JSON list of C-alpha atoms in Angstrom, two decimals:
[
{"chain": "K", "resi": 9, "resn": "UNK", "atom": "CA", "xyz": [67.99, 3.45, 19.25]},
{"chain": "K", "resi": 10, "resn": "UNK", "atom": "CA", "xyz": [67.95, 0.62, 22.40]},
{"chain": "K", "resi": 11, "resn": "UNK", "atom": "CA", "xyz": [65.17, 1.86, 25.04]},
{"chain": "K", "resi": 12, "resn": "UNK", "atom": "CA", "xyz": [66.35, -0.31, 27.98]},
{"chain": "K", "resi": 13, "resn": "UNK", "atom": "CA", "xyz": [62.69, 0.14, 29.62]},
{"chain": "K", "resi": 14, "resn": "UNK", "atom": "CA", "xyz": [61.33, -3.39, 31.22]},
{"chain": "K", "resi": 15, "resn": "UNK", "atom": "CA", "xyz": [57.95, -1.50, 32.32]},
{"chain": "K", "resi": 16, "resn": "UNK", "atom": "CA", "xyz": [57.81, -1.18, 28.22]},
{"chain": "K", "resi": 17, "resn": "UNK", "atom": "CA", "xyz": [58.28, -4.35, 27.21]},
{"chain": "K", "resi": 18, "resn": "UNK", "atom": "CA", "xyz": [55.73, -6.30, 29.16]},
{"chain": "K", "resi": 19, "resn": "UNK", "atom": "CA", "xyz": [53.07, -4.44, 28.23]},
{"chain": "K", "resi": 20, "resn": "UNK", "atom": "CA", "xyz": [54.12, -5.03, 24.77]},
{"chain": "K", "resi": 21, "resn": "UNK", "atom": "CA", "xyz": [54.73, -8.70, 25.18]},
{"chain": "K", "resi": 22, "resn": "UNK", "atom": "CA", "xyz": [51.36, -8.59, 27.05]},
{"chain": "K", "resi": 23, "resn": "UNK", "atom": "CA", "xyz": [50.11, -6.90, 23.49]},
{"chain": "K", "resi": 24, "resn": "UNK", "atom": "CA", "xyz": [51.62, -9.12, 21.02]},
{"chain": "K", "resi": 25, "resn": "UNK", "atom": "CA", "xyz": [50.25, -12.21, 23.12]},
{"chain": "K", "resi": 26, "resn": "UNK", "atom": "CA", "xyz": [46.98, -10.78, 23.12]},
{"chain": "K", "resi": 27, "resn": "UNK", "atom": "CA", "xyz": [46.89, -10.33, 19.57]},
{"chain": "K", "resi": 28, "resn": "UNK", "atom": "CA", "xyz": [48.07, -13.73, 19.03]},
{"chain": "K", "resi": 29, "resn": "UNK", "atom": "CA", "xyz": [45.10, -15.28, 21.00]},
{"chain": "K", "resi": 30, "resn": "UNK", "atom": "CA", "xyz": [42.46, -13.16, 19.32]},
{"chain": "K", "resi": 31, "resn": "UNK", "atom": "CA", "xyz": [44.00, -14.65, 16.03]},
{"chain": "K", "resi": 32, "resn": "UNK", "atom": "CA", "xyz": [41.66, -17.94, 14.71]},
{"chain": "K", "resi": 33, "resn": "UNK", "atom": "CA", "xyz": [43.13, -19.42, 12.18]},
{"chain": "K", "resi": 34, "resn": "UNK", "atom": "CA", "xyz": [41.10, -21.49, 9.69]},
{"chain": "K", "resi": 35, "resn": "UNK", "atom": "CA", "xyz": [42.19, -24.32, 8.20]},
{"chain": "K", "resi": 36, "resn": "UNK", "atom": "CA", "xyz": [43.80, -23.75, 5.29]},
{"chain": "K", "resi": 37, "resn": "UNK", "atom": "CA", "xyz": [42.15, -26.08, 3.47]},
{"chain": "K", "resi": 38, "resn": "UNK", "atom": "CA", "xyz": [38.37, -25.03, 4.28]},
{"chain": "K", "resi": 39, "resn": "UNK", "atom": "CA", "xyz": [36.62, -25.23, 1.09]},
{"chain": "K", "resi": 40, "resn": "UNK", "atom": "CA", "xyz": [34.58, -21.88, 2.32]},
{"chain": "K", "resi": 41, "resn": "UNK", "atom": "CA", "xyz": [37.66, -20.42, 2.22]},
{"chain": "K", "resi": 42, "resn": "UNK", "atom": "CA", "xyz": [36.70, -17.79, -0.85]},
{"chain": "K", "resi": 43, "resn": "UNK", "atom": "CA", "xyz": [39.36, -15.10, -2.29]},
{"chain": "K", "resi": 44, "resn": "UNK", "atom": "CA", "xyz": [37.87, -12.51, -0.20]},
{"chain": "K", "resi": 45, "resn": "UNK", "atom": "CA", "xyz": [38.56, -14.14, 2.67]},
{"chain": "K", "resi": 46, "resn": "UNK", "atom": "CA", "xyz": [41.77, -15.24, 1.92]},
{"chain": "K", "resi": 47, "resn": "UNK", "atom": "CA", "xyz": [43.05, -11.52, 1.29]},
{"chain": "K", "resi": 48, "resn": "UNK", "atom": "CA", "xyz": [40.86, -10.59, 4.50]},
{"chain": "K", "resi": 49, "resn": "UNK", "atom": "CA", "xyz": [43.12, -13.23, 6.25]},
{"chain": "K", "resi": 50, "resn": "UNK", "atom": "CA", "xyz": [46.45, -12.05, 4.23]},
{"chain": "K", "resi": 51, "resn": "UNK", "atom": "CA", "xyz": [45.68, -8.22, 5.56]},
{"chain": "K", "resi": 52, "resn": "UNK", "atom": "CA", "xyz": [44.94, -9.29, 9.09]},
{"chain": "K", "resi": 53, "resn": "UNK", "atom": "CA", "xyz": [47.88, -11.84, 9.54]},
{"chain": "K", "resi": 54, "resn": "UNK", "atom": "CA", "xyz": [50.19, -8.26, 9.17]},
{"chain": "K", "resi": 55, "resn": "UNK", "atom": "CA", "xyz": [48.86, -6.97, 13.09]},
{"chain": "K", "resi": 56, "resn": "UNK", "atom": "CA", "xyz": [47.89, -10.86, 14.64]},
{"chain": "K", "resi": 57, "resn": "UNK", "atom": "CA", "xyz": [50.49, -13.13, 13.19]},
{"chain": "K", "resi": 58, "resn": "UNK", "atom": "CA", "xyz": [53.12, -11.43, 11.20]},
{"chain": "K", "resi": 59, "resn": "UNK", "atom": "CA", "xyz": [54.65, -14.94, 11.00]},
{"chain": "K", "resi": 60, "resn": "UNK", "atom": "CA", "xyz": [51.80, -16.01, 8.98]},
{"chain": "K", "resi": 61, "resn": "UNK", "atom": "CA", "xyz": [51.84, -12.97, 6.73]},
{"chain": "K", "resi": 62, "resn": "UNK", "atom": "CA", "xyz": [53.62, -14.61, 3.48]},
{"chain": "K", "resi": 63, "resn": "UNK", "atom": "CA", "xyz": [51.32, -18.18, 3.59]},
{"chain": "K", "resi": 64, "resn": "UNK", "atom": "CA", "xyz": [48.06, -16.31, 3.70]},
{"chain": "K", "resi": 65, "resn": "UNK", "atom": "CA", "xyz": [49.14, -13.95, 1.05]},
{"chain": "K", "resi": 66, "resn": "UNK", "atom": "CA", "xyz": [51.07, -16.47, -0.89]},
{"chain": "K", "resi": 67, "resn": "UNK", "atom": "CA", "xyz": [47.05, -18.34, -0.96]},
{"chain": "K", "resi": 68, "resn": "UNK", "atom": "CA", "xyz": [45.58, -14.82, -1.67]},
{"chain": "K", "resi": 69, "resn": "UNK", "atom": "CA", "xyz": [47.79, -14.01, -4.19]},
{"chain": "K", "resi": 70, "resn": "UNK", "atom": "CA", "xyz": [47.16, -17.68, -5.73]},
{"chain": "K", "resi": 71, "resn": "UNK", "atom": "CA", "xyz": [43.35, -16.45, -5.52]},
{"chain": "K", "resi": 72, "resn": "UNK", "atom": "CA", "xyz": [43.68, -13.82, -7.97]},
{"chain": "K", "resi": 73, "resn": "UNK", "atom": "CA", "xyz": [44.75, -10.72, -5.43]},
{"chain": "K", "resi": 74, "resn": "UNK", "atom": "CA", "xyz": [47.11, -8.87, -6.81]},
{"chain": "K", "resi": 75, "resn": "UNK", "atom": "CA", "xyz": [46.70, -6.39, -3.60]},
{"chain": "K", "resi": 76, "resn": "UNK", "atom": "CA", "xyz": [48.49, -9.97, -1.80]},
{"chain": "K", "resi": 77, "resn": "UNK", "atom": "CA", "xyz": [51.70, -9.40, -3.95]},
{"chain": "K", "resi": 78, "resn": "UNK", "atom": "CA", "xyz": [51.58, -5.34, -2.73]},
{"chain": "K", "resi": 79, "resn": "UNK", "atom": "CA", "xyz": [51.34, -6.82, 1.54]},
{"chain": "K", "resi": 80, "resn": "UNK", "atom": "CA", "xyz": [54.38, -9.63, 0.47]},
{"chain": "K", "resi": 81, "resn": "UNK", "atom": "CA", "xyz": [56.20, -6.88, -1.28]},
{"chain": "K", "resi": 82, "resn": "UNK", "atom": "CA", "xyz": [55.64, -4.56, 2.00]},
{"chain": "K", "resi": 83, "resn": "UNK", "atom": "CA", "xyz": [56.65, -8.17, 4.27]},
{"chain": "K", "resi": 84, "resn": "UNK", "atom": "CA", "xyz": [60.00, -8.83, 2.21]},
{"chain": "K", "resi": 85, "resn": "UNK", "atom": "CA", "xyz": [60.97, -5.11, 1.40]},
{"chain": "K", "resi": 86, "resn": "UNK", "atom": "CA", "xyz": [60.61, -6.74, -2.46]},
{"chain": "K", "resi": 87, "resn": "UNK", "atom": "CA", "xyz": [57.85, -5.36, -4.74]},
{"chain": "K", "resi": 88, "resn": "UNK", "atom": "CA", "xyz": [58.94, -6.84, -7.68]},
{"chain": "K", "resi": 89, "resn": "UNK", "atom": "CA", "xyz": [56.24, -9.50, -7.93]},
{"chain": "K", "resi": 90, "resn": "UNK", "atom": "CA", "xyz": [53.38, -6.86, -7.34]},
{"chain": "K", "resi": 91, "resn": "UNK", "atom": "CA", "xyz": [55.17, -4.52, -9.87]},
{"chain": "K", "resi": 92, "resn": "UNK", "atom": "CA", "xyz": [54.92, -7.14, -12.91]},
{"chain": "K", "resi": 93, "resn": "UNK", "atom": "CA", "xyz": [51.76, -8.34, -11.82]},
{"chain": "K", "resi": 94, "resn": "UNK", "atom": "CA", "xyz": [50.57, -4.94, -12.49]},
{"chain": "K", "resi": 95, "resn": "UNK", "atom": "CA", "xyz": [52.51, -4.34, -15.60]},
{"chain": "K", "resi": 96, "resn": "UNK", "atom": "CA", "xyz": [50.98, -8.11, -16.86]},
{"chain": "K", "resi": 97, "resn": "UNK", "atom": "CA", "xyz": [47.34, -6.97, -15.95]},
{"chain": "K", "resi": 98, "resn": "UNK", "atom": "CA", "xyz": [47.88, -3.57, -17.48]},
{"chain": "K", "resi": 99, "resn": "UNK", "atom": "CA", "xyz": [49.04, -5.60, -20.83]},
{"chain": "K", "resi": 100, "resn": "UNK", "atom": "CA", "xyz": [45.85, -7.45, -20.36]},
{"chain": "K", "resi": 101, "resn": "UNK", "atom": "CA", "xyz": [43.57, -4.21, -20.52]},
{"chain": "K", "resi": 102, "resn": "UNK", "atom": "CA", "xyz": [42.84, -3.70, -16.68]},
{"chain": "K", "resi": 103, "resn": "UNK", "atom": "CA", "xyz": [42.96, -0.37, -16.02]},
{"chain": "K", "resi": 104, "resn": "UNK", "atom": "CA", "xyz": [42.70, -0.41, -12.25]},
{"chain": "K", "resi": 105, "resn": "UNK", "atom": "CA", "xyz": [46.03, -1.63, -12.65]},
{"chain": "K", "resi": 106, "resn": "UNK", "atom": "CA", "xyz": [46.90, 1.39, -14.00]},
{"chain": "K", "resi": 107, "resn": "UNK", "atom": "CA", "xyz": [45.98, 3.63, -11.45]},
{"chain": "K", "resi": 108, "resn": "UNK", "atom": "CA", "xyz": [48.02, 0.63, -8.53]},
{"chain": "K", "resi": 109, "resn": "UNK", "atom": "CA", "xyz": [51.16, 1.56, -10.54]},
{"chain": "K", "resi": 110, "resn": "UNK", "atom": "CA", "xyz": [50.25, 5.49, -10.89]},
{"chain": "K", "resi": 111, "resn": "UNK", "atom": "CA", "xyz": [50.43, 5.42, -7.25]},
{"chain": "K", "resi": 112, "resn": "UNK", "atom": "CA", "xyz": [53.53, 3.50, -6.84]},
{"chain": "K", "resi": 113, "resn": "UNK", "atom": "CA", "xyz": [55.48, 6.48, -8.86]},
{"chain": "K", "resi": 114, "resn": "UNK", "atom": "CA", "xyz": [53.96, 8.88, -7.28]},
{"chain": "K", "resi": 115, "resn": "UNK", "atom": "CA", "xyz": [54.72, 7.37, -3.83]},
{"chain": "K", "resi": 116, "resn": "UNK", "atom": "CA", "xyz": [58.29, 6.36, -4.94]},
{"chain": "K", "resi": 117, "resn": "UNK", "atom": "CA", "xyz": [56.74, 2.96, -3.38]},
{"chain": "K", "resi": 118, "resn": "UNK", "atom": "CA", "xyz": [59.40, -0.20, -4.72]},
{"chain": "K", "resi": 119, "resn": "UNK", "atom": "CA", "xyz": [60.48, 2.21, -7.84]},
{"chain": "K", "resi": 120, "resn": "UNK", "atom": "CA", "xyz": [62.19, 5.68, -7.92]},
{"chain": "K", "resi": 121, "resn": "UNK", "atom": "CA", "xyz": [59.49, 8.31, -7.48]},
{"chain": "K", "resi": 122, "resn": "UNK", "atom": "CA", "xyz": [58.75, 9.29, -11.35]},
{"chain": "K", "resi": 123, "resn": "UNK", "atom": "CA", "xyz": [55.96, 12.20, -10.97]},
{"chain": "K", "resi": 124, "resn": "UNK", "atom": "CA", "xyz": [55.87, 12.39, -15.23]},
{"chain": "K", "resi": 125, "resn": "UNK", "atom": "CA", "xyz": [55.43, 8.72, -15.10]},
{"chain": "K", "resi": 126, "resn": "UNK", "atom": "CA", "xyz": [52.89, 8.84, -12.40]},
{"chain": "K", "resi": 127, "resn": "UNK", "atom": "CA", "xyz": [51.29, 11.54, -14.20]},
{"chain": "K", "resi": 128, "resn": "UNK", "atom": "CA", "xyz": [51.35, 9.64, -17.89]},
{"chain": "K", "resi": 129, "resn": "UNK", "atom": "CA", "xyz": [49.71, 6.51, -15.89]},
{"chain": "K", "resi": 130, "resn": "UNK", "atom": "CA", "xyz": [47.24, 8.69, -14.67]},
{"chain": "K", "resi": 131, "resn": "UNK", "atom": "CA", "xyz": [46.02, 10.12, -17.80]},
{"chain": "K", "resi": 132, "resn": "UNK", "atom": "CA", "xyz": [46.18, 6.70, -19.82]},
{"chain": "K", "resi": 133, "resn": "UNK", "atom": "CA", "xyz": [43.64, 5.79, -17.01]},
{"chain": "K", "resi": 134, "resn": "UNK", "atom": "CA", "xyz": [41.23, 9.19, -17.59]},
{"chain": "K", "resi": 135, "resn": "UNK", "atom": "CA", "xyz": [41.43, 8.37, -21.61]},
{"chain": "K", "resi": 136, "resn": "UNK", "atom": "CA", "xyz": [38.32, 6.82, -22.88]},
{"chain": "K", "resi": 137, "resn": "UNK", "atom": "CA", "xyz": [36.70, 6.47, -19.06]},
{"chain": "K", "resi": 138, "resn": "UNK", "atom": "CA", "xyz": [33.17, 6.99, -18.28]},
{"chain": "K", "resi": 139, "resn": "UNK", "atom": "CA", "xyz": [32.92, 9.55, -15.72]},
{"chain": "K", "resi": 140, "resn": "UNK", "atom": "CA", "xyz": [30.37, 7.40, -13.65]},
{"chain": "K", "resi": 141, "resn": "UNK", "atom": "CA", "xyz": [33.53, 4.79, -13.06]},
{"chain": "K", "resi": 142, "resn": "UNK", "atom": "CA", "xyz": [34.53, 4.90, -9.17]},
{"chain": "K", "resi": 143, "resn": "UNK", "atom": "CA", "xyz": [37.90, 5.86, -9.76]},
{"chain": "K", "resi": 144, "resn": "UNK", "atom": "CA", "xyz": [37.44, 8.81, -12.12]},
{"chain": "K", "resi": 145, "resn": "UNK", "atom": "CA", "xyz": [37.11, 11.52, -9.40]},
{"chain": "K", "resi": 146, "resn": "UNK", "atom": "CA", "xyz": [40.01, 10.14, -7.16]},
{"chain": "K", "resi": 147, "resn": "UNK", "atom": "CA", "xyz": [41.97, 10.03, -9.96]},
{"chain": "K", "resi": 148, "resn": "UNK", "atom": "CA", "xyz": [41.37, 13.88, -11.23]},
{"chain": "K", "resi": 149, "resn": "UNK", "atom": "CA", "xyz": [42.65, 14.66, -7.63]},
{"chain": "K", "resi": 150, "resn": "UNK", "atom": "CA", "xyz": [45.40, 13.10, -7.84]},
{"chain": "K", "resi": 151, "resn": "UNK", "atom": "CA", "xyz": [46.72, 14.78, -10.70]},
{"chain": "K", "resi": 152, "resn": "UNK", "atom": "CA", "xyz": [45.71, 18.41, -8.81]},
{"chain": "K", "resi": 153, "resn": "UNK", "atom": "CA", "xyz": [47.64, 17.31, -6.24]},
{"chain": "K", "resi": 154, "resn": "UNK", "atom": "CA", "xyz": [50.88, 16.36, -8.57]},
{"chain": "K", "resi": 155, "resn": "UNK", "atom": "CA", "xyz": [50.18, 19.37, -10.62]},
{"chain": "K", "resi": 156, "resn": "UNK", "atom": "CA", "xyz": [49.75, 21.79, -7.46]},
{"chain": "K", "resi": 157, "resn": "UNK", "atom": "CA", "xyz": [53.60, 20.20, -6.45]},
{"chain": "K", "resi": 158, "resn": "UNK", "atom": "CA", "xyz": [54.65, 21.39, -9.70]},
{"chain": "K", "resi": 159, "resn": "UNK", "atom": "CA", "xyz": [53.37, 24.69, -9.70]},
{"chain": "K", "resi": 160, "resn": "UNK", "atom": "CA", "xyz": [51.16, 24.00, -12.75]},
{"chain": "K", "resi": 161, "resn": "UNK", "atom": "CA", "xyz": [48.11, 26.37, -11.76]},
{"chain": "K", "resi": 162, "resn": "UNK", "atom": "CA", "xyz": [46.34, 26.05, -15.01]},
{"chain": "K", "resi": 163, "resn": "UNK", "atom": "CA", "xyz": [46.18, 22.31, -14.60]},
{"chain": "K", "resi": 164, "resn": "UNK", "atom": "CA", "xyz": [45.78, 22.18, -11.36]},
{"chain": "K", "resi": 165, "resn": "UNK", "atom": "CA", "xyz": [42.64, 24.02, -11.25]},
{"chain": "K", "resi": 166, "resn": "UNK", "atom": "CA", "xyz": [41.21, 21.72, -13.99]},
{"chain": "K", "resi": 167, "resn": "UNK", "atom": "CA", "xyz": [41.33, 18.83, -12.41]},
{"chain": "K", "resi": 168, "resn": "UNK", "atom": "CA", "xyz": [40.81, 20.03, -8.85]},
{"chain": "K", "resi": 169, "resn": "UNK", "atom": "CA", "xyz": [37.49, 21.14, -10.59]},
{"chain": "K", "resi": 170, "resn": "UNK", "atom": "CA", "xyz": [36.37, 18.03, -12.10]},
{"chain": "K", "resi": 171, "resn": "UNK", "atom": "CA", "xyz": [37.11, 16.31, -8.83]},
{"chain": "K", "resi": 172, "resn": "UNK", "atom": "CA", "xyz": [35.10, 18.42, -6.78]},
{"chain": "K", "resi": 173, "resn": "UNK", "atom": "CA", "xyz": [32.40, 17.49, -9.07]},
{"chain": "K", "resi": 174, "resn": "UNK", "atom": "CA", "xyz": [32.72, 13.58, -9.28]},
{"chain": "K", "resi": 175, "resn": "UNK", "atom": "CA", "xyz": [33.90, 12.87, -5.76]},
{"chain": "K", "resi": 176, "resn": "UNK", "atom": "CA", "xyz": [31.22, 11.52, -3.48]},
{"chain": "K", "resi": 177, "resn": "UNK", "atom": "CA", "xyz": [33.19, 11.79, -0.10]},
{"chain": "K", "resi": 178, "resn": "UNK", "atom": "CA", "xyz": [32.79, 15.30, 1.11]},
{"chain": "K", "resi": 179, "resn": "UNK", "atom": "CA", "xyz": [35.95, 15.33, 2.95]},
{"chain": "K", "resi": 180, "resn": "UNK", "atom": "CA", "xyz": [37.95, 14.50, -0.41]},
{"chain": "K", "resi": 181, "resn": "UNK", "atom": "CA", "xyz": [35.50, 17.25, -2.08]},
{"chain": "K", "resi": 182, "resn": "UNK", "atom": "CA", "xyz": [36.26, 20.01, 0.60]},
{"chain": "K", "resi": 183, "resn": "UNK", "atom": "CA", "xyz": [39.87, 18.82, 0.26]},
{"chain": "K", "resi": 184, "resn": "UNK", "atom": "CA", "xyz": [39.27, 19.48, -3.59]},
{"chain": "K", "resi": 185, "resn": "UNK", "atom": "CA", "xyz": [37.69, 22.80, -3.13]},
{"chain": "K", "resi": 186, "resn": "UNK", "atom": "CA", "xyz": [41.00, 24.33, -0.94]},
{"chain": "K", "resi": 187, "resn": "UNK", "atom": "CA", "xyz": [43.00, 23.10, -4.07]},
{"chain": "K", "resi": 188, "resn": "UNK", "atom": "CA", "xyz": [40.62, 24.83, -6.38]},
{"chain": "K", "resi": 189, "resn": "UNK", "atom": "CA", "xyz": [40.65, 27.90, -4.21]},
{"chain": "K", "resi": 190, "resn": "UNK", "atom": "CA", "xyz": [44.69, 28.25, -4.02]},
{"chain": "K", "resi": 191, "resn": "UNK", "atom": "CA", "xyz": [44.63, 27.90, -7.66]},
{"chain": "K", "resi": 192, "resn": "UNK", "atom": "CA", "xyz": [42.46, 30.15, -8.42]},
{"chain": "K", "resi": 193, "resn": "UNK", "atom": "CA", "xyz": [44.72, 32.78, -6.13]},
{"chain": "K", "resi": 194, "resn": "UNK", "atom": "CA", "xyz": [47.93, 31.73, -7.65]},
{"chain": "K", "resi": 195, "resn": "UNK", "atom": "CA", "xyz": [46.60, 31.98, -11.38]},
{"chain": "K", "resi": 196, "resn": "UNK", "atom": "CA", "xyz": [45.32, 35.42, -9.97]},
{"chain": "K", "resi": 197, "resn": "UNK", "atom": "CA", "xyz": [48.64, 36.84, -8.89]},
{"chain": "K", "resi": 198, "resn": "UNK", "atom": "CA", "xyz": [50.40, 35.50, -11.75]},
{"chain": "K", "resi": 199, "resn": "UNK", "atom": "CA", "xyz": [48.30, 37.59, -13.90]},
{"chain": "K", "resi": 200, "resn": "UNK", "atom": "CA", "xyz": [48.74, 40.38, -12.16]},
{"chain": "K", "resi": 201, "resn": "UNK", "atom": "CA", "xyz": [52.59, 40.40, -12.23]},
{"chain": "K", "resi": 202, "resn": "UNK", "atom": "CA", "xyz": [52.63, 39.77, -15.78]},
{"chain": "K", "resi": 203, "resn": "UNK", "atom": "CA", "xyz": [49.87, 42.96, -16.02]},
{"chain": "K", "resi": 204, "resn": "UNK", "atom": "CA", "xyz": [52.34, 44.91, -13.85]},
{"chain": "K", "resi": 205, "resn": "UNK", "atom": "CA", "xyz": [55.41, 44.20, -16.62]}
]
């Protein structure tokens, strides 16, 4: 769709120059240039210099940032790179990695949506980790809220529970509680259907 509006496009050339002259641009060659900064740099080129996107990612990504490979993949349309960076860390043992491609399925983000492989992801995460890990909460909500799509009460509820419990932010945890809640209603009626058979 073509909006032929000039009052529009002023203030959005007025924007996009703005931007552009709130952008300061290191040198890329600073030696205090760390890896955090670099991916700082790589996430804000995306809203003050798109056309700098792919060099400060490229130099994040070169840092160790595999989160650089997910903004080029988002740049080019291409997620490949970020896909078997992932699959190489997973190899590797890292189990973050896990959870990046867990989302990806679930999302249908560079792959074909796979919910059973988003779900098998998720587990292979939850085996053998410590509940105290930061991701082990998020992650049991996750697989409510893939379970809940399915209709899988039983399951559902289980993990809606345990992420209720782990989660420190309380909107997540409210969030949690509603899924616990509609479970617990569905499970309810189901029983009483089959009791009424």
């Amino acid at each position: 769709m073509v909006v032929n509006a000039p009052w529009v496009t002023v203030p959005l050339l007025f924007i996009s120059c703005l931007a552009q002259a709130n952008w300061q641009e290191p040198d890329a060659n600073d030696p205090t240039l760390t890896a955090d900064k670099l991916m700082r740099l790589c996430d804000k080129s995306f809203y003050y210099r798109p056309d700098r996107v792919l060099f400060w990612c490229e130099k994040a990504a070169e840092a160790g940032f595999a989160q650089a490979l997910l903004n080029i993949g988002y740049y080019t349309k291409d997620g490949s790179r970020y896909i078997d960076e992932l699959n190489k860390r997973i190899k590797a043992g890292d189990s973050v990695a896990l959870l990046s491609l867990a989302w990806l399925y679930e999302s249908g983000t560079f792959v074909l949506r796979n919910e059973s492989r988003s779900l098998a992801l998720y587990n292979d995460y939850l085996e053998g980790i410590d509940p105290s890990q930061p991701w082990y909460g998020q992650t049991h909500l996750d697989l409510a809220k893939i379970y809940q799509k399915q209709n899988n009460w039983p399951l559902t509820l289980k993990h809606a529970s345990v992420a209720a419990k782990y989660i420190n932010d309380s909107n997540k945890r409210e969030y949690a509680a509603s899924i616990i809640e509609a479970a617990k209603a569905k499970i309810h009626s189901q029983k009483d259907t089959n009791e009424g058979l």
